[in-house]
Tab-separated table of N, CA and C in Angstrom:
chain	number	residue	atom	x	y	z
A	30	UNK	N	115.310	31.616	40.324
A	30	UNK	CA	116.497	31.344	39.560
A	30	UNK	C	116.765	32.525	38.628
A	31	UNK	N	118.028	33.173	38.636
A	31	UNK	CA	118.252	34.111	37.717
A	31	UNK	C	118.392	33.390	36.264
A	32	UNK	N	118.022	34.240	35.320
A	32	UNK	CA	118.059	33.461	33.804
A	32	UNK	C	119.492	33.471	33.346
A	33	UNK	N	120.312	32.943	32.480
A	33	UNK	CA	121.348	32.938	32.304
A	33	UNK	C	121.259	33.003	30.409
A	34	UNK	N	122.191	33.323	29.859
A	34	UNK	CA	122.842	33.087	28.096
A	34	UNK	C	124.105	33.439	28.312
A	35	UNK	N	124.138	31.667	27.823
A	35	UNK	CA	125.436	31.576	27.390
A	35	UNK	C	125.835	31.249	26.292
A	36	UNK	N	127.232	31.396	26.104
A	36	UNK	CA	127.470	31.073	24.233
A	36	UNK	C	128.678	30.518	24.441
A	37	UNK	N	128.961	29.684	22.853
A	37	UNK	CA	130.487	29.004	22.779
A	37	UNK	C	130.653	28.742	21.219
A	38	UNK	N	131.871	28.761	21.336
A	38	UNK	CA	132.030	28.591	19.312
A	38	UNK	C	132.225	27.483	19.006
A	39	UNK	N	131.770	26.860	17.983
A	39	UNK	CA	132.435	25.588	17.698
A	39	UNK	C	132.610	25.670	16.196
A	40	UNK	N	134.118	25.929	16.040
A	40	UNK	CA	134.224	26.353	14.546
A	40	UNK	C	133.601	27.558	14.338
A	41	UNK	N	132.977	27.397	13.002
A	41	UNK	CA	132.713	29.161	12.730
A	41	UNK	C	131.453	29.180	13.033
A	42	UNK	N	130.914	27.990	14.006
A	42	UNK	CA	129.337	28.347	14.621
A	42	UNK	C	129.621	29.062	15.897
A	43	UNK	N	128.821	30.115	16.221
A	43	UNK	CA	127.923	30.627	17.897
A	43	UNK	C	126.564	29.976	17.957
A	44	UNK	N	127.365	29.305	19.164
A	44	UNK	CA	125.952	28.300	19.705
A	44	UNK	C	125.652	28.787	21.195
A	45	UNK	N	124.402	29.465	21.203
A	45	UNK	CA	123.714	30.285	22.070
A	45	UNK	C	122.836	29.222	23.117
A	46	UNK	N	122.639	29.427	24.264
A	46	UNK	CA	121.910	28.434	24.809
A	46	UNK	C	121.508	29.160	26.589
A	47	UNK	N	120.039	28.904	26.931
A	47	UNK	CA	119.569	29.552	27.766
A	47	UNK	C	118.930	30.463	27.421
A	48	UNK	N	118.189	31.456	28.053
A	48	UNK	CA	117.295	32.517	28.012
A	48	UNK	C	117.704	33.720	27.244
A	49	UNK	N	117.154	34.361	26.352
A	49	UNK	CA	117.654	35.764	25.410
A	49	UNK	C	116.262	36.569	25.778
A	50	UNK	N	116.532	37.468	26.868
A	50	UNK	CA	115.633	38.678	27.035
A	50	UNK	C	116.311	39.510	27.621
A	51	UNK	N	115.424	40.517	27.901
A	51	UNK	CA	116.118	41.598	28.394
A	51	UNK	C	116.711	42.028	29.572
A	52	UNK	N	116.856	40.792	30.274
A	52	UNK	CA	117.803	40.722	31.093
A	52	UNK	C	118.781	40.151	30.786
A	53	UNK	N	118.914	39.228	29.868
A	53	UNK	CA	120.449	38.887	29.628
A	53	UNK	C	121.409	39.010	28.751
A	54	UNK	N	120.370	40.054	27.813
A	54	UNK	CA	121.068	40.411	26.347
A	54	UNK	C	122.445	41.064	26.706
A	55	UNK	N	122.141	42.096	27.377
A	55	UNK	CA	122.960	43.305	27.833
A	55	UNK	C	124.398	42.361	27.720
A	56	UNK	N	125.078	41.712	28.502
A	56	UNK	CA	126.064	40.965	28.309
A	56	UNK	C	126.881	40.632	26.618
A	57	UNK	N	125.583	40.035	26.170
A	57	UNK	CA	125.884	39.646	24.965
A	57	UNK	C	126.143	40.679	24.202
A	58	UNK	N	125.416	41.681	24.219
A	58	UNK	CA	125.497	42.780	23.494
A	58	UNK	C	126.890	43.241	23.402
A	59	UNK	N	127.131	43.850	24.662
A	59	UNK	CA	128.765	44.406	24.916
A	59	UNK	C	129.720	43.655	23.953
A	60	UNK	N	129.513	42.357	23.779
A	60	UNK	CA	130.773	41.524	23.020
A	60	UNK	C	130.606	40.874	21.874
A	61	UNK	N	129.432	41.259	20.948
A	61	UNK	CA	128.318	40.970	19.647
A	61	UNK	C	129.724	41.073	18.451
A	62	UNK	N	130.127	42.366	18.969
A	62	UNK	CA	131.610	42.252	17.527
A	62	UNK	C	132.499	41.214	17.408
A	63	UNK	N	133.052	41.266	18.473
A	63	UNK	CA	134.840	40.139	19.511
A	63	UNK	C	133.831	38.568	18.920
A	64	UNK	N	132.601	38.607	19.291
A	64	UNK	CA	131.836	37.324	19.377
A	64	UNK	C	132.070	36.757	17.683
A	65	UNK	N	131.171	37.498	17.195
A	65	UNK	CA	130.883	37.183	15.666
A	65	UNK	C	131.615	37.407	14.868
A	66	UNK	N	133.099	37.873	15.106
A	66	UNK	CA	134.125	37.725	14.147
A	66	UNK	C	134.534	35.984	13.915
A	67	UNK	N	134.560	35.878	12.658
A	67	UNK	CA	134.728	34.429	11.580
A	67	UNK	C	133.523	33.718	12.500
A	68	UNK	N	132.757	34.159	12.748
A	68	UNK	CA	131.320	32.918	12.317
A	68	UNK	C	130.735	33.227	11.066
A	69	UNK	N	129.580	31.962	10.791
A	69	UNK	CA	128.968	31.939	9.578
A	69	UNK	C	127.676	31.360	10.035
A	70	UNK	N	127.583	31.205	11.316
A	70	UNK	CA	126.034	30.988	12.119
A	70	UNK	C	125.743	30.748	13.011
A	71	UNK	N	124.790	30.977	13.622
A	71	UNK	CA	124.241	31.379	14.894
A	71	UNK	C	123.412	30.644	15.174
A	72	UNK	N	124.012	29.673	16.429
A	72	UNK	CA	123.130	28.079	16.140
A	72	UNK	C	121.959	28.414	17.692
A	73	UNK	N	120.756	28.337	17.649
A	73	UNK	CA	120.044	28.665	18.560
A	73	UNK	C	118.863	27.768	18.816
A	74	UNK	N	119.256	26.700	18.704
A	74	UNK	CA	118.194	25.480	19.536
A	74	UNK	C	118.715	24.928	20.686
A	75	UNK	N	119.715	25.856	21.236
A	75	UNK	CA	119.485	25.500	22.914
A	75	UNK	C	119.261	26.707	24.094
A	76	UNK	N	118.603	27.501	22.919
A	76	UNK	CA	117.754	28.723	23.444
A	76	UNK	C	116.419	28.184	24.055
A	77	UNK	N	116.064	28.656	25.897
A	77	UNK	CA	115.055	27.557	25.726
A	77	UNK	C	114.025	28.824	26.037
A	78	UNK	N	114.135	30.236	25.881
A	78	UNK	CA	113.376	31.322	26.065
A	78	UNK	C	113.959	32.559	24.729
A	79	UNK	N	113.337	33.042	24.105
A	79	UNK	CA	113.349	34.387	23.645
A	79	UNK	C	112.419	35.344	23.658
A	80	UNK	N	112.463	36.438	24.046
A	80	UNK	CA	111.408	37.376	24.081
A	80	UNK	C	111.659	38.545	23.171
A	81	UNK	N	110.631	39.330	22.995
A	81	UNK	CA	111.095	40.240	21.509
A	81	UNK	C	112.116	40.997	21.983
A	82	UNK	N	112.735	40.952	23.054
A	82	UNK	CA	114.005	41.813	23.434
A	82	UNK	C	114.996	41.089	22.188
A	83	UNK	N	115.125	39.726	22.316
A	83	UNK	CA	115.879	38.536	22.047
A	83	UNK	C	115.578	38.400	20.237
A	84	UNK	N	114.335	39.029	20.204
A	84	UNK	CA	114.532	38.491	18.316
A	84	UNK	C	114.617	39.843	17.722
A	85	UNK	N	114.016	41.516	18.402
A	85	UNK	CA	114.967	42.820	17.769
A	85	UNK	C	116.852	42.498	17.855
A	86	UNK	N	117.383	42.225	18.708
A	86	UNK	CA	118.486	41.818	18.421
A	86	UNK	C	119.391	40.650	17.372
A	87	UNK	N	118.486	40.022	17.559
A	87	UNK	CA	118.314	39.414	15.858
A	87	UNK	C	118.529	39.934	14.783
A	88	UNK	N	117.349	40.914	14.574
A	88	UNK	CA	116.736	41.470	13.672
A	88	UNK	C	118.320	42.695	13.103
A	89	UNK	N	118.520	43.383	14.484
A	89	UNK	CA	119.787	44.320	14.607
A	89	UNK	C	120.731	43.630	13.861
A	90	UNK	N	121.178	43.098	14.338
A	90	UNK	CA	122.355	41.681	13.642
A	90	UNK	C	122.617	41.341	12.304
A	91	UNK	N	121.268	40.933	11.924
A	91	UNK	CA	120.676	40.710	10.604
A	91	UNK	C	121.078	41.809	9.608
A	92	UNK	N	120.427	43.130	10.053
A	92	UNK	CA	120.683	43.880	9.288
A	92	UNK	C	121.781	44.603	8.888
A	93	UNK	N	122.540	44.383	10.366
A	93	UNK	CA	124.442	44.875	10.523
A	93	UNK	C	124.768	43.781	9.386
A	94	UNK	N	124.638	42.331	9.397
A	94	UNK	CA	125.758	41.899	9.053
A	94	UNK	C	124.699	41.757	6.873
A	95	UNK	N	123.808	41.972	6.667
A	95	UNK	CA	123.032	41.845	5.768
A	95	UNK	C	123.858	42.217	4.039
A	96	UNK	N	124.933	43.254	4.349
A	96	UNK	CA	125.025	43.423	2.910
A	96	UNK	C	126.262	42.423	3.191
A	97	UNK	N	126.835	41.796	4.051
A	97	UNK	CA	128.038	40.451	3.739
A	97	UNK	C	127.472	39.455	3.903
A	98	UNK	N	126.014	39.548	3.735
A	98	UNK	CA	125.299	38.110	3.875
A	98	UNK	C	126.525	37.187	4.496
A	99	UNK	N	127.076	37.794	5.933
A	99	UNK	CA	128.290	36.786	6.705
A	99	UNK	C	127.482	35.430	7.564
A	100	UNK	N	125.912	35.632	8.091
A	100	UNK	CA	125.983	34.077	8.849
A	100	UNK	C	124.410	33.928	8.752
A	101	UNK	N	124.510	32.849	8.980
A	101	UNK	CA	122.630	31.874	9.134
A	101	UNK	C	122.154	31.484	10.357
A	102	UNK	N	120.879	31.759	10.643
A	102	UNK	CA	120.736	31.109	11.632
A	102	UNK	C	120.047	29.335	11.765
A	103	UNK	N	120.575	28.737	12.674
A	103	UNK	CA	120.763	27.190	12.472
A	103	UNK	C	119.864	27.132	13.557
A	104	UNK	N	119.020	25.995	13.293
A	104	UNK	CA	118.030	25.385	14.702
A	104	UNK	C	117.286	26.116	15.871
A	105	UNK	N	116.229	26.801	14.482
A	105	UNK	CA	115.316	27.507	14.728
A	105	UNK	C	114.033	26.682	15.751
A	106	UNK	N	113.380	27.085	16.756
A	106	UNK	CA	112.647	25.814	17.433
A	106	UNK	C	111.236	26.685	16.850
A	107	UNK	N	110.384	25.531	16.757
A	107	UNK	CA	108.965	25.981	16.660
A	107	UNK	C	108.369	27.475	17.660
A	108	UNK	N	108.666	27.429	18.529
A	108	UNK	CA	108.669	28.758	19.705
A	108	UNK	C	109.054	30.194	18.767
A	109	UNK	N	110.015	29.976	18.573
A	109	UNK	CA	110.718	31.057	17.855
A	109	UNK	C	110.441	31.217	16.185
A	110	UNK	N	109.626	30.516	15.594
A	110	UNK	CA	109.457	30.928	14.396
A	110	UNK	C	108.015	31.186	14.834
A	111	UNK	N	107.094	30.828	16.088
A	111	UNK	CA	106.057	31.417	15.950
A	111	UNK	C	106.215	32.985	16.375
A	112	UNK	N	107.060	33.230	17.253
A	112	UNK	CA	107.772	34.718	17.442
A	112	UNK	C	107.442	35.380	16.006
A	113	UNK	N	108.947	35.178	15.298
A	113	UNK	CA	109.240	35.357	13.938
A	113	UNK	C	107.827	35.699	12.999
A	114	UNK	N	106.885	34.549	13.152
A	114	UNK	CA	105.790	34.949	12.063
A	114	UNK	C	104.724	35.836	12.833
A	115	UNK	N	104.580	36.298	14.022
A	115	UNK	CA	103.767	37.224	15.071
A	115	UNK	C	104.322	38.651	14.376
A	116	UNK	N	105.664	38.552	14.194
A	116	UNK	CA	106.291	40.365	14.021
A	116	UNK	C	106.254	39.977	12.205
A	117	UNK	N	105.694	38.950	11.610
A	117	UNK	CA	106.100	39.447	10.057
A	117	UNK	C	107.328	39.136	9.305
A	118	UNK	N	108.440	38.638	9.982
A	118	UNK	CA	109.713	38.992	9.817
A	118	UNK	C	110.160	37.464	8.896
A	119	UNK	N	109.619	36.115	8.545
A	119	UNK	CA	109.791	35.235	7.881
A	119	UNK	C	110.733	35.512	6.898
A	120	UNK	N	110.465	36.333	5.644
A	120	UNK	CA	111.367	36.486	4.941
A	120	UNK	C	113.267	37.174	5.046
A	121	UNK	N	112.852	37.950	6.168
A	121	UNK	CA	113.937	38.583	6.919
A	121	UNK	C	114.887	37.821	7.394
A	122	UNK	N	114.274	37.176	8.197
A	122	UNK	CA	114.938	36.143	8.919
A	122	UNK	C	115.441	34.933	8.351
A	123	UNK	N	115.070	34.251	6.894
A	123	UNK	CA	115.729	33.360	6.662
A	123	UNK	C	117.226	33.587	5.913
């Protein structure tokens, strides 16, 4: 099965869902601006894979959008904050 990520807005959420690695970022990437114009968070508990391809892009994000403190991330799964506390990044990330 090829992995798939997909996304959809609902209101000023991006709600991400399916696999975020480095095979499927690339997509997302291309349209990260068009995407995240008027959100305020990035809802990701129907992410059911991330790999550190998937949380440096995060991290990228984070720091682009960091001095407009513009969005949060919503529905973090246990998986992914053990990611998160492996690279250090806890405080970063909230």
């Amino acid at each position: 099965m090829i992995p798939m990520l997909t996304w959809e807005q609902d209101g000023k959420t991006l709600i991400l869902a399916g696999e975020l690695d480095r095979d499927t970022l690339p997509a997302f990437w291309q349209q990260r601006n068009q995407l995240l114009k008027g959100i305020n968070a990035i809802n990701v508990s129907q992410l059911s894979h991330i790999d550190s391809t998937g949380l440096a892009m995060f991290v990228r994000l984070k720091s682009e959008q960091q001095s407009e403190n513009k969005w949060v991330f919503e529905g973090i799964s246990e998986r992914f904050k053990t990611l998160i506390r492996l690279y250090k990044l806890e405080s970063f990330m909230n």
